Amino acid sequence: MSPLLFRRWRFITRAAPILLTNRPPYKFTFASVSAARFMSAFSSKQYENIIASSPEPGVALVTLNRPKALNALNSALFAELNEALQFADADREIGAIVITGSEKAFAAGADIKEMKDKSFSDVYQNKFLETWQQITTIRKPIIAAVSGYALGGGCELALMADILLASSTAKFGQPEVNIGTITGGGGSQRLARAVGKSRAMELTLTGRTWSAREAADWGMASRVVEEEKEGAVVREAVKLAAEIASKSQLAVQAQKEAVNVAFEQGLSEGLKTERRLFHMTFATADQKEGMAAFAEKRKPNFTHS
């Protein structure tokens, strides 16, 4: 194979994940996508409702960006969010993902203006909100950095993350009962798993909000980040994401799968799955490198292979 043909073959094989997940009108060219990676494409991609950036090596940051609507979640925003997350998941240079909003609102809920006139046949036949669950198919760890309001769909989005860091200003709530409906994006299921049945019943049946401290005390949030300076929770989330990104991606993704299984299977099946994933790591170069580095008292050089 000639050098030119080899370079073209290498580009096609490495760029394939982008091209396969892309849909019109988005187009990529040799100028916008590197043959080696597409981190620059992820960071420079222009969206209407989100901002995609890479503040640290190995970290993808997705910022919800509908300030006039307090980041209310509509179908257009979720389509862009799903696309950006798929890009980050396919990029070998990215090890962890952060999702955040603004200081005032992570997301103040699903967009009521989009929903209020829909009929049963419309939402049922068109599988309304079903695309929200695509976030749960992302294999890389997702950290939600929550400031301000995370209500309704915003709370449900935060609950979909693998790790939730809450600013001391965060206010959570599932107030759907106040407008004549119920949670539709997984709130009842994930909230009950996070805080228990009785508390989930109280919160969803009254529609009351709860604080960042309550979320942390109940186990819903990993911890509270005091907002001594604006953006503290995002900086902490990026720092945490960078630490995770420094590990073996194969081990991190397997560990995420193992923890998720604890919520989806019984103990016996969960233990079997964990063991199989543990055994799987012994087929990786990263396991050999990690254990050798430990024995030799040096820092490991993971290749994610």
PDB file of N, CA and C in Angstrom, residues 15-112:
ATOM      1  N   ALA A  15     -11.904   8.022  11.575  1.00  0.00           N
ATOM      2  CA  ALA A  15     -12.996   8.995  11.520  1.00  0.00           C
ATOM      3  C   ALA A  15     -14.351   8.334  11.414  1.00  0.00           C
ATOM      4  N   ALA A  16     -14.390   7.010  11.188  1.00  0.00           N
ATOM      5  CA  ALA A  16     -15.657   6.319  10.981  1.00  0.00           C
ATOM      6  C   ALA A  16     -16.678   6.560  12.084  1.00  0.00           C
ATOM      7  N   PRO A  17     -16.273   6.539  13.397  1.00  0.00           N
ATOM      8  CA  PRO A  17     -17.283   6.766  14.442  1.00  0.00           C
ATOM      9  C   PRO A  17     -17.995   8.094  14.292  1.00  0.00           C
ATOM     10  N   ILE A  18     -17.288   9.123  13.792  1.00  0.00           N
ATOM     11  CA  ILE A  18     -17.926  10.435  13.630  1.00  0.00           C
ATOM     12  C   ILE A  18     -18.917  10.386  12.487  1.00  0.00           C
ATOM     13  N   LEU A  19     -18.461   9.842  11.373  1.00  0.00           N
ATOM     14  CA  LEU A  19     -19.280   9.859  10.184  1.00  0.00           C
ATOM     15  C   LEU A  19     -20.534   9.018  10.365  1.00  0.00           C
ATOM     16  N   LEU A  20     -20.423   7.926  11.116  1.00  0.00           N
ATOM     17  CA  LEU A  20     -21.562   7.056  11.309  1.00  0.00           C
ATOM     18  C   LEU A  20     -22.583   7.657  12.252  1.00  0.00           C
ATOM     19  N   THR A  21     -22.134   8.465  13.235  1.00  0.00           N
ATOM     20  CA  THR A  21     -23.072   9.062  14.177  1.00  0.00           C
ATOM     21  C   THR A  21     -23.572  10.412  13.692  1.00  0.00           C
ATOM     22  N   ASN A  22     -22.982  10.939  12.629  1.00  0.00           N
ATOM     23  CA  ASN A  22     -23.403  12.224  12.111  1.00  0.00           C
ATOM     24  C   ASN A  22     -24.605  12.091  11.202  1.00  0.00           C
ATOM     25  N   ARG A  23     -25.414  13.096  11.161  1.00  0.00           N
ATOM     26  CA  ARG A  23     -26.549  13.143  10.267  1.00  0.00           C
ATOM     27  C   ARG A  23     -26.614  14.537   9.651  1.00  0.00           C
ATOM     28  N   PRO A  24     -27.145  14.674   8.455  1.00  0.00           N
ATOM     29  CA  PRO A  24     -27.299  15.979   7.836  1.00  0.00           C
ATOM     30  C   PRO A  24     -28.092  16.882   8.770  1.00  0.00           C
ATOM     31  N   PRO A  25     -27.823  18.199   8.785  1.00  0.00           N
ATOM     32  CA  PRO A  25     -26.955  18.889   7.821  1.00  0.00           C
ATOM     33  C   PRO A  25     -25.505  18.993   8.245  1.00  0.00           C
ATOM     34  N   TYR A  26     -25.074  18.227   9.265  1.00  0.00           N
ATOM     35  CA  TYR A  26     -23.702  18.331   9.736  1.00  0.00           C
ATOM     36  C   TYR A  26     -22.761  17.630   8.779  1.00  0.00           C
ATOM     37  N   LYS A  27     -21.725  18.320   8.351  1.00  0.00           N
ATOM     38  CA  LYS A  27     -20.753  17.763   7.420  1.00  0.00           C
ATOM     39  C   LYS A  27     -19.349  17.960   7.976  1.00  0.00           C
ATOM     40  N   PHE A  28     -18.509  16.972   7.783  1.00  0.00           N
ATOM     41  CA  PHE A  28     -17.141  17.047   8.262  1.00  0.00           C
ATOM     42  C   PHE A  28     -16.191  16.935   7.086  1.00  0.00           C
ATOM     43  N   THR A  29     -15.109  17.657   7.151  1.00  0.00           N
ATOM     44  CA  THR A  29     -14.114  17.650   6.096  1.00  0.00           C
ATOM     45  C   THR A  29     -12.762  17.349   6.691  1.00  0.00           C
ATOM     46  N   PHE A  30     -11.760  17.165   5.820  1.00  0.00           N
ATOM     47  CA  PHE A  30     -10.402  16.953   6.305  1.00  0.00           C
ATOM     48  C   PHE A  30      -9.931  18.134   7.141  1.00  0.00           C
ATOM     49  N   ALA A  31     -10.483  19.318   6.874  1.00  0.00           N
ATOM     50  CA  ALA A  31     -10.055  20.501   7.617  1.00  0.00           C
ATOM     51  C   ALA A  31     -10.608  20.499   9.030  1.00  0.00           C
ATOM     52  N   SER A  32     -11.796  19.875   9.229  1.00  0.00           N
ATOM     53  CA  SER A  32     -12.429  19.943  10.543  1.00  0.00           C
ATOM     54  C   SER A  32     -12.196  18.712  11.393  1.00  0.00           C
ATOM     55  N   VAL A  33     -11.735  17.621  10.793  1.00  0.00           N
ATOM     56  CA  VAL A  33     -11.522  16.388  11.537  1.00  0.00           C
ATOM     57  C   VAL A  33     -10.099  15.913  11.341  1.00  0.00           C
ATOM     58  N   SER A  34      -9.362  15.787  12.420  1.00  0.00           N
ATOM     59  CA  SER A  34      -8.001  15.289  12.347  1.00  0.00           C
ATOM     60  C   SER A  34      -8.000  13.806  12.061  1.00  0.00           C
ATOM     61  N   ALA A  35      -7.006  13.332  11.325  1.00  0.00           N
ATOM     62  CA  ALA A  35      -6.900  11.901  11.067  1.00  0.00           C
ATOM     63  C   ALA A  35      -6.612  11.133  12.343  1.00  0.00           C
ATOM     64  N   ALA A  36      -5.933  11.776  13.272  1.00  0.00           N
ATOM     65  CA  ALA A  36      -5.565  11.099  14.508  1.00  0.00           C
ATOM     66  C   ALA A  36      -6.670  11.131  15.547  1.00  0.00           C
ATOM     67  N   ARG A  37      -7.472  12.183  15.579  1.00  0.00           N
ATOM     68  CA  ARG A  37      -8.541  12.310  16.565  1.00  0.00           C
ATOM     69  C   ARG A  37      -9.457  13.437  16.138  1.00  0.00           C
ATOM     70  N   PHE A  38     -10.601  13.587  16.815  1.00  0.00           N
ATOM     71  CA  PHE A  38     -11.481  14.691  16.477  1.00  0.00           C
ATOM     72  C   PHE A  38     -11.811  15.530  17.697  1.00  0.00           C
ATOM     73  N   MET A  39     -10.869  15.622  18.635  1.00  0.00           N
ATOM     74  CA  MET A  39     -11.050  16.485  19.794  1.00  0.00           C
ATOM     75  C   MET A  39     -11.330  17.915  19.353  1.00  0.00           C
ATOM     76  N   SER A  40     -10.587  18.417  18.343  1.00  0.00           N
ATOM     77  CA  SER A  40     -10.787  19.781  17.891  1.00  0.00           C
ATOM     78  C   SER A  40     -12.174  19.956  17.316  1.00  0.00           C
ATOM     79  N   ALA A  41     -12.681  18.943  16.604  1.00  0.00           N
ATOM     80  CA  ALA A  41     -14.033  19.007  16.050  1.00  0.00           C
ATOM     81  C   ALA A  41     -15.052  19.061  17.177  1.00  0.00           C
ATOM     82  N   PHE A  42     -14.855  18.273  18.237  1.00  0.00           N
ATOM     83  CA  PHE A  42     -15.772  18.293  19.374  1.00  0.00           C
ATOM     84  C   PHE A  42     -15.788  19.670  20.017  1.00  0.00           C
ATOM     85  N   SER A  43     -14.607  20.233  20.247  1.00  0.00           N
ATOM     86  CA  SER A  43     -14.508  21.504  20.958  1.00  0.00           C
ATOM     87  C   SER A  43     -15.007  22.680  20.135  1.00  0.00           C
ATOM     88  N   SER A  44     -14.844  22.617  18.805  1.00  0.00           N
ATOM     89  CA  SER A  44     -15.195  23.763  17.972  1.00  0.00           C
ATOM     90  C   SER A  44     -16.571  23.656  17.334  1.00  0.00           C
ATOM     91  N   LYS A  45     -17.250  22.513  17.529  1.00  0.00           N
ATOM     92  CA  LYS A  45     -18.560  22.321  16.924  1.00  0.00           C
ATOM     93  C   LYS A  45     -19.538  23.343  17.480  1.00  0.00           C
ATOM     94  N   GLN A  46     -20.278  23.985  16.593  1.00  0.00           N
ATOM     95  CA  GLN A  46     -21.220  25.015  16.995  1.00  0.00           C
ATOM     96  C   GLN A  46     -22.624  24.424  17.130  1.00  0.00           C
ATOM     97  N   TYR A  47     -23.244  24.639  18.273  1.00  0.00           N
ATOM     98  CA  TYR A  47     -24.601  24.171  18.527  1.00  0.00           C
ATOM     99  C   TYR A  47     -25.493  25.365  18.858  1.00  0.00           C
ATOM    100  N   GLU A  48     -26.793  25.146  18.813  1.00  0.00           N
ATOM    101  CA  GLU A  48     -27.758  26.191  19.149  1.00  0.00           C
ATOM    102  C   GLU A  48     -28.062  26.217  20.642  1.00  0.00           C
ATOM    103  N   ASN A  49     -28.054  25.044  21.279  1.00  0.00           N
ATOM    104  CA  ASN A  49     -28.563  24.948  22.646  1.00  0.00           C
ATOM    105  C   ASN A  49     -27.551  24.443  23.678  1.00  0.00           C
ATOM    106  N   ILE A  50     -26.364  24.089  23.222  1.00  0.00           N
ATOM    107  CA  ILE A  50     -25.308  23.647  24.135  1.00  0.00           C
ATOM    108  C   ILE A  50     -23.983  24.225  23.665  1.00  0.00           C
ATOM    109  N   ILE A  51     -22.989  24.168  24.548  1.00  0.00           N
ATOM    110  CA  ILE A  51     -21.620  24.555  24.202  1.00  0.00           C
ATOM    111  C   ILE A  51     -20.721  23.362  24.517  1.00  0.00           C
ATOM    112  N   ALA A  52     -19.956  22.927  23.528  1.00  0.00           N
ATOM    113  CA  ALA A  52     -19.034  21.806  23.704  1.00  0.00           C
ATOM    114  C   ALA A  52     -17.612  22.341  23.800  1.00  0.00           C
ATOM    115  N   SER A  53     -16.883  21.909  24.816  1.00  0.00           N
ATOM    116  CA  SER A  53     -15.511  22.376  25.000  1.00  0.00           C
ATOM    117  C   SER A  53     -14.677  21.284  25.658  1.00  0.00           C
ATOM    118  N   SER A  54     -13.365  21.516  25.698  1.00  0.00           N
ATOM    119  CA  SER A  54     -12.447  20.585  26.357  1.00  0.00           C
ATOM    120  C   SER A  54     -11.494  21.387  27.235  1.00  0.00           C
ATOM    121  N   PRO A  55     -11.874  21.649  28.499  1.00  0.00           N
ATOM    122  CA  PRO A  55     -11.082  22.514  29.376  1.00  0.00           C
ATOM    123  C   PRO A  55      -9.780  21.903  29.858  1.00  0.00           C
ATOM    124  N   GLU A  56      -9.702  20.569  29.854  1.00  0.00           N
ATOM    125  CA  GLU A  56      -8.495  19.858  30.288  1.00  0.00           C
ATOM    126  C   GLU A  56      -8.277  18.671  29.369  1.00  0.00           C
ATOM    127  N   PRO A  57      -7.029  18.231  29.199  1.00  0.00           N
ATOM    128  CA  PRO A  57      -6.789  17.041  28.393  1.00  0.00           C
ATOM    129  C   PRO A  57      -7.607  15.858  28.907  1.00  0.00           C
ATOM    130  N   GLY A  58      -8.281  15.187  27.990  1.00  0.00           N
ATOM    131  CA  GLY A  58      -9.061  14.017  28.357  1.00  0.00           C
ATOM    132  C   GLY A  58     -10.447  14.309  28.879  1.00  0.00           C
ATOM    133  N   VAL A  59     -10.824  15.602  28.963  1.00  0.00           N
ATOM    134  CA  VAL A  59     -12.117  15.974  29.548  1.00  0.00           C
ATOM    135  C   VAL A  59     -12.989  16.681  28.513  1.00  0.00           C
ATOM    136  N   ALA A  60     -14.216  16.202  28.350  1.00  0.00           N
ATOM    137  CA  ALA A  60     -15.218  16.871  27.525  1.00  0.00           C
ATOM    138  C   ALA A  60     -16.192  17.591  28.450  1.00  0.00           C
ATOM    139  N   LEU A  61     -16.465  18.850  28.156  1.00  0.00           N
ATOM    140  CA  LEU A  61     -17.408  19.646  28.946  1.00  0.00           C
ATOM    141  C   LEU A  61     -18.562  20.069  28.053  1.00  0.00           C
ATOM    142  N   VAL A  62     -19.779  19.695  28.444  1.00  0.00           N
ATOM    143  CA  VAL A  62     -20.980  20.088  27.707  1.00  0.00           C
ATOM    144  C   VAL A  62     -21.793  21.012  28.606  1.00  0.00           C
ATOM    145  N   THR A  63     -22.007  22.251  28.141  1.00  0.00           N
ATOM    146  CA  THR A  63     -22.729  23.259  28.914  1.00  0.00           C
ATOM    147  C   THR A  63     -24.084  23.525  28.268  1.00  0.00           C
ATOM    148  N   LEU A  64     -25.156  23.305  29.010  1.00  0.00           N
ATOM    149  CA  LEU A  64     -26.490  23.619  28.505  1.00  0.00           C
ATOM    150  C   LEU A  64     -26.589  25.129  28.324  1.00  0.00           C
ATOM    151  N   ASN A  65     -27.166  25.568  27.208  1.00  0.00           N
ATOM    152  CA  ASN A  65     -27.075  26.989  26.873  1.00  0.00           C
ATOM    153  C   ASN A  65     -28.383  27.521  26.283  1.00  0.00           C
ATOM    154  N   ARG A  66     -29.418  27.533  27.130  1.00  0.00           N
ATOM    155  CA  ARG A  66     -30.670  28.229  26.800  1.00  0.00           C
ATOM    156  C   ARG A  66     -30.960  29.210  27.933  1.00  0.00           C
ATOM    157  N   PRO A  67     -30.150  30.259  28.079  1.00  0.00           N
ATOM    158  CA  PRO A  67     -30.251  31.118  29.264  1.00  0.00           C
ATOM    159  C   PRO A  67     -31.603  31.791  29.445  1.00  0.00           C
ATOM    160  N   LYS A  68     -32.245  32.176  28.355  1.00  0.00           N
ATOM    161  CA  LYS A  68     -33.535  32.869  28.483  1.00  0.00           C
ATOM    162  C   LYS A  68     -34.624  31.942  29.007  1.00  0.00           C
ATOM    163  N   ALA A  69     -34.442  30.644  28.807  1.00  0.00           N
ATOM    164  CA  ALA A  69     -35.423  29.664  29.269  1.00  0.00           C
ATOM    165  C   ALA A  69     -34.919  28.906  30.491  1.00  0.00           C
ATOM    166  N   LEU A  70     -33.879  29.418  31.151  1.00  0.00           N
ATOM    167  CA  LEU A  70     -33.270  28.749  32.302  1.00  0.00           C
ATOM    168  C   LEU A  70     -32.890  27.307  31.969  1.00  0.00           C
ATOM    169  N   ASN A  71     -32.386  27.140  30.736  1.00  0.00           N
ATOM    170  CA  ASN A  71     -31.923  25.832  30.251  1.00  0.00           C
ATOM    171  C   ASN A  71     -33.017  24.776  30.243  1.00  0.00           C
ATOM    172  N   ALA A  72     -34.263  25.202  30.030  1.00  0.00           N
ATOM    173  CA  ALA A  72     -35.360  24.243  29.910  1.00  0.00           C
ATOM    174  C   ALA A  72     -35.038  23.250  28.801  1.00  0.00           C
ATOM    175  N   LEU A  73     -35.337  21.988  29.046  1.00  0.00           N
ATOM    176  CA  LEU A  73     -34.946  20.911  28.146  1.00  0.00           C
ATOM    177  C   LEU A  73     -36.021  20.668  27.097  1.00  0.00           C
ATOM    178  N   ASN A  74     -35.686  20.921  25.835  1.00  0.00           N
ATOM    179  CA  ASN A  74     -36.611  20.599  24.753  1.00  0.00           C
ATOM    180  C   ASN A  74     -35.975  19.557  23.837  1.00  0.00           C
ATOM    181  N   SER A  75     -36.706  19.136  22.836  1.00  0.00           N
ATOM    182  CA  SER A  75     -36.227  18.073  21.952  1.00  0.00           C
ATOM    183  C   SER A  75     -34.967  18.480  21.210  1.00  0.00           C
ATOM    184  N   ALA A  76     -34.883  19.748  20.790  1.00  0.00           N
ATOM    185  CA  ALA A  76     -33.710  20.218  20.050  1.00  0.00           C
ATOM    186  C   ALA A  76     -32.465  20.174  20.922  1.00  0.00           C
ATOM    187  N   LEU A  77     -32.595  20.598  22.184  1.00  0.00           N
ATOM    188  CA  LEU A  77     -31.441  20.556  23.088  1.00  0.00           C
ATOM    189  C   LEU A  77     -30.994  19.117  23.306  1.00  0.00           C
ATOM    190  N   PHE A  78     -31.939  18.210  23.527  1.00  0.00           N
ATOM    191  CA  PHE A  78     -31.547  16.831  23.794  1.00  0.00           C
ATOM    192  C   PHE A  78     -30.922  16.169  22.580  1.00  0.00           C
ATOM    193  N   ALA A  79     -31.371  16.533  21.388  1.00  0.00           N
ATOM    194  CA  ALA A  79     -30.756  15.983  20.181  1.00  0.00           C
ATOM    195  C   ALA A  79     -29.289  16.401  20.104  1.00  0.00           C
ATOM    196  N   GLU A  80     -29.003  17.671  20.429  1.00  0.00           N
ATOM    197  CA  GLU A  80     -27.628  18.155  20.416  1.00  0.00           C
ATOM    198  C   GLU A  80     -26.815  17.532  21.544  1.00  0.00           C
ATOM    199  N   LEU A  81     -27.419  17.402  22.706  1.00  0.00           N
ATOM    200  CA  LEU A  81     -26.721  16.797  23.844  1.00  0.00           C
ATOM    201  C   LEU A  81     -26.348  15.350  23.529  1.00  0.00           C
ATOM    202  N   ASN A  82     -27.286  14.593  22.981  1.00  0.00           N
ATOM    203  CA  ASN A  82     -26.997  13.205  22.627  1.00  0.00           C
ATOM    204  C   ASN A  82     -25.889  13.112  21.596  1.00  0.00           C
ATOM    205  N   GLU A  83     -25.908  13.999  20.615  1.00  0.00           N
ATOM    206  CA  GLU A  83     -24.866  13.993  19.581  1.00  0.00           C
ATOM    207  C   GLU A  83     -23.493  14.288  20.182  1.00  0.00           C
ATOM    208  N   ALA A  84     -23.415  15.310  21.026  1.00  0.00           N
ATOM    209  CA  ALA A  84     -22.132  15.671  21.630  1.00  0.00           C
ATOM    210  C   ALA A  84     -21.600  14.551  22.521  1.00  0.00           C
ATOM    211  N   LEU A  85     -22.492  13.912  23.267  1.00  0.00           N
ATOM    212  CA  LEU A  85     -22.062  12.814  24.142  1.00  0.00           C
ATOM    213  C   LEU A  85     -21.572  11.617  23.331  1.00  0.00           C
ATOM    214  N   GLN A  86     -22.219  11.348  22.207  1.00  0.00           N
ATOM    215  CA  GLN A  86     -21.770  10.251  21.343  1.00  0.00           C
ATOM    216  C   GLN A  86     -20.395  10.555  20.757  1.00  0.00           C
ATOM    217  N   PHE A  87     -20.172  11.814  20.363  1.00  0.00           N
ATOM    218  CA  PHE A  87     -18.848  12.221  19.865  1.00  0.00           C
ATOM    219  C   PHE A  87     -17.790  11.970  20.926  1.00  0.00           C
ATOM    220  N   ALA A  88     -18.073  12.431  22.153  1.00  0.00           N
ATOM    221  CA  ALA A  88     -17.104  12.283  23.244  1.00  0.00           C
ATOM    222  C   ALA A  88     -16.865  10.816  23.563  1.00  0.00           C
ATOM    223  N   ASP A  89     -17.913  10.023  23.511  1.00  0.00           N
ATOM    224  CA  ASP A  89     -17.781   8.606  23.832  1.00  0.00           C
ATOM    225  C   ASP A  89     -16.914   7.883  22.805  1.00  0.00           C
ATOM    226  N   ALA A  90     -16.966   8.329  21.544  1.00  0.00           N
ATOM    227  CA  ALA A  90     -16.195   7.678  20.477  1.00  0.00           C
ATOM    228  C   ALA A  90     -14.757   8.174  20.388  1.00  0.00           C
ATOM    229  N   ASP A  91     -14.453   9.287  21.051  1.00  0.00           N
ATOM    230  CA  ASP A  91     -13.120   9.882  20.971  1.00  0.00           C
ATOM    231  C   ASP A  91     -12.177   9.215  21.972  1.00  0.00           C
ATOM    232  N   ARG A  92     -11.159   8.544  21.484  1.00  0.00           N
ATOM    233  CA  ARG A  92     -10.200   7.853  22.357  1.00  0.00           C
ATOM    234  C   ARG A  92      -9.419   8.814  23.243  1.00  0.00           C
ATOM    235  N   GLU A  93      -9.367  10.098  22.875  1.00  0.00           N
ATOM    236  CA  GLU A  93      -8.623  11.068  23.680  1.00  0.00           C
ATOM    237  C   GLU A  93      -9.411  11.532  24.898  1.00  0.00           C
ATOM    238  N   ILE A  94     -10.715  11.286  24.931  1.00  0.00           N
ATOM    239  CA  ILE A  94     -11.557  11.729  26.037  1.00  0.00           C
ATOM    240  C   ILE A  94     -11.797  10.571  26.999  1.00  0.00           C
ATOM    241  N   GLY A  95     -11.576  10.828  28.288  1.00  0.00           N
ATOM    242  CA  GLY A  95     -11.749   9.793  29.289  1.00  0.00           C
ATOM    243  C   GLY A  95     -12.938   9.996  30.200  1.00  0.00           C
ATOM    244  N   ALA A  96     -13.446  11.231  30.280  1.00  0.00           N
ATOM    245  CA  ALA A  96     -14.593  11.512  31.148  1.00  0.00           C
ATOM    246  C   ALA A  96     -15.310  12.760  30.641  1.00  0.00           C
ATOM    247  N   ILE A  97     -16.581  12.882  31.004  1.00  0.00           N
ATOM    248  CA  ILE A  97     -17.453  13.933  30.472  1.00  0.00           C
ATOM    249  C   ILE A  97     -18.112  14.670  31.630  1.00  0.00           C
ATOM    250  N   VAL A  98     -18.199  15.999  31.504  1.00  0.00           N
ATOM    251  CA  VAL A  98     -18.904  16.832  32.487  1.00  0.00           C
ATOM    252  C   VAL A  98     -20.074  17.503  31.793  1.00  0.00           C
ATOM    253  N   ILE A  99     -21.244  17.473  32.437  1.00  0.00           N
ATOM    254  CA  ILE A  99     -22.411  18.216  31.962  1.00  0.00           C
ATOM    255  C   ILE A  99     -22.758  19.256  33.010  1.00  0.00           C
ATOM    256  N   THR A 100     -22.963  20.489  32.566  1.00  0.00           N
ATOM    257  CA  THR A 100     -23.331  21.556  33.500  1.00  0.00           C
ATOM    258  C   THR A 100     -24.298  22.522  32.830  1.00  0.00           C
ATOM    259  N   GLY A 101     -24.770  23.492  33.616  1.00  0.00           N
ATOM    260  CA  GLY A 101     -25.647  24.531  33.091  1.00  0.00           C
ATOM    261  C   GLY A 101     -25.081  25.889  33.426  1.00  0.00           C
ATOM    262  N   SER A 102     -25.908  26.765  33.972  1.00  0.00           N
ATOM    263  CA  SER A 102     -25.449  28.092  34.376  1.00  0.00           C
ATOM    264  C   SER A 102     -25.438  28.183  35.897  1.00  0.00           C
ATOM    265  N   GLU A 103     -24.976  29.308  36.405  1.00  0.00           N
ATOM    266  CA  GLU A 103     -24.997  29.505  37.855  1.00  0.00           C
ATOM    267  C   GLU A 103     -26.426  29.553  38.384  1.00  0.00           C
ATOM    268  N   LYS A 104     -27.328  30.092  37.563  1.00  0.00           N
ATOM    269  CA  LYS A 104     -28.721  30.247  37.995  1.00  0.00           C
ATOM    270  C   LYS A 104     -29.519  28.961  37.853  1.00  0.00           C
ATOM    271  N   ALA A 105     -29.214  28.195  36.818  1.00  0.00           N
ATOM    272  CA  ALA A 105     -30.008  26.988  36.581  1.00  0.00           C
ATOM    273  C   ALA A 105     -29.197  25.946  35.834  1.00  0.00           C
ATOM    274  N   PHE A 106     -29.078  24.778  36.423  1.00  0.00           N
ATOM    275  CA  PHE A 106     -28.576  23.625  35.679  1.00  0.00           C
ATOM    276  C   PHE A 106     -29.566  23.350  34.557  1.00  0.00           C
ATOM    277  N   ALA A 107     -30.814  23.130  34.909  1.00  0.00           N
ATOM    278  CA  ALA A 107     -31.933  23.058  33.965  1.00  0.00           C
ATOM    279  C   ALA A 107     -33.207  23.144  34.795  1.00  0.00           C
ATOM    280  N   ALA A 108     -34.035  24.138  34.482  1.00  0.00           N
ATOM    281  CA  ALA A 108     -35.215  24.401  35.301  1.00  0.00           C
ATOM    282  C   ALA A 108     -36.382  23.476  34.996  1.00  0.00           C
ATOM    283  N   GLY A 109     -36.154  22.468  34.145  1.00  0.00           N
ATOM    284  CA  GLY A 109     -37.194  21.498  33.854  1.00  0.00           C
ATOM    285  C   GLY A 109     -37.318  21.234  32.374  1.00  0.00           C
ATOM    286  N   ALA A 110     -38.249  20.359  32.012  1.00  0.00           N
ATOM    287  CA  ALA A 110     -38.569  20.159  30.603  1.00  0.00           C
ATOM    288  C   ALA A 110     -39.328  21.390  30.113  1.00  0.00           C
ATOM    289  N   ASP A 111     -39.267  21.634  28.820  1.00  0.00           N
ATOM    290  CA  ASP A 111     -39.874  22.833  28.242  1.00  0.00           C
ATOM    291  C   ASP A 111     -41.395  22.667  28.183  1.00  0.00           C
ATOM    292  N   ILE A 112     -42.098  23.355  29.084  1.00  0.00           N
ATOM    293  CA  ILE A 112     -43.558  23.237  29.158  1.00  0.00           C
ATOM    294  C   ILE A 112     -44.208  23.747  27.880  1.00  0.00           C
TER     295      ILE A 112
END
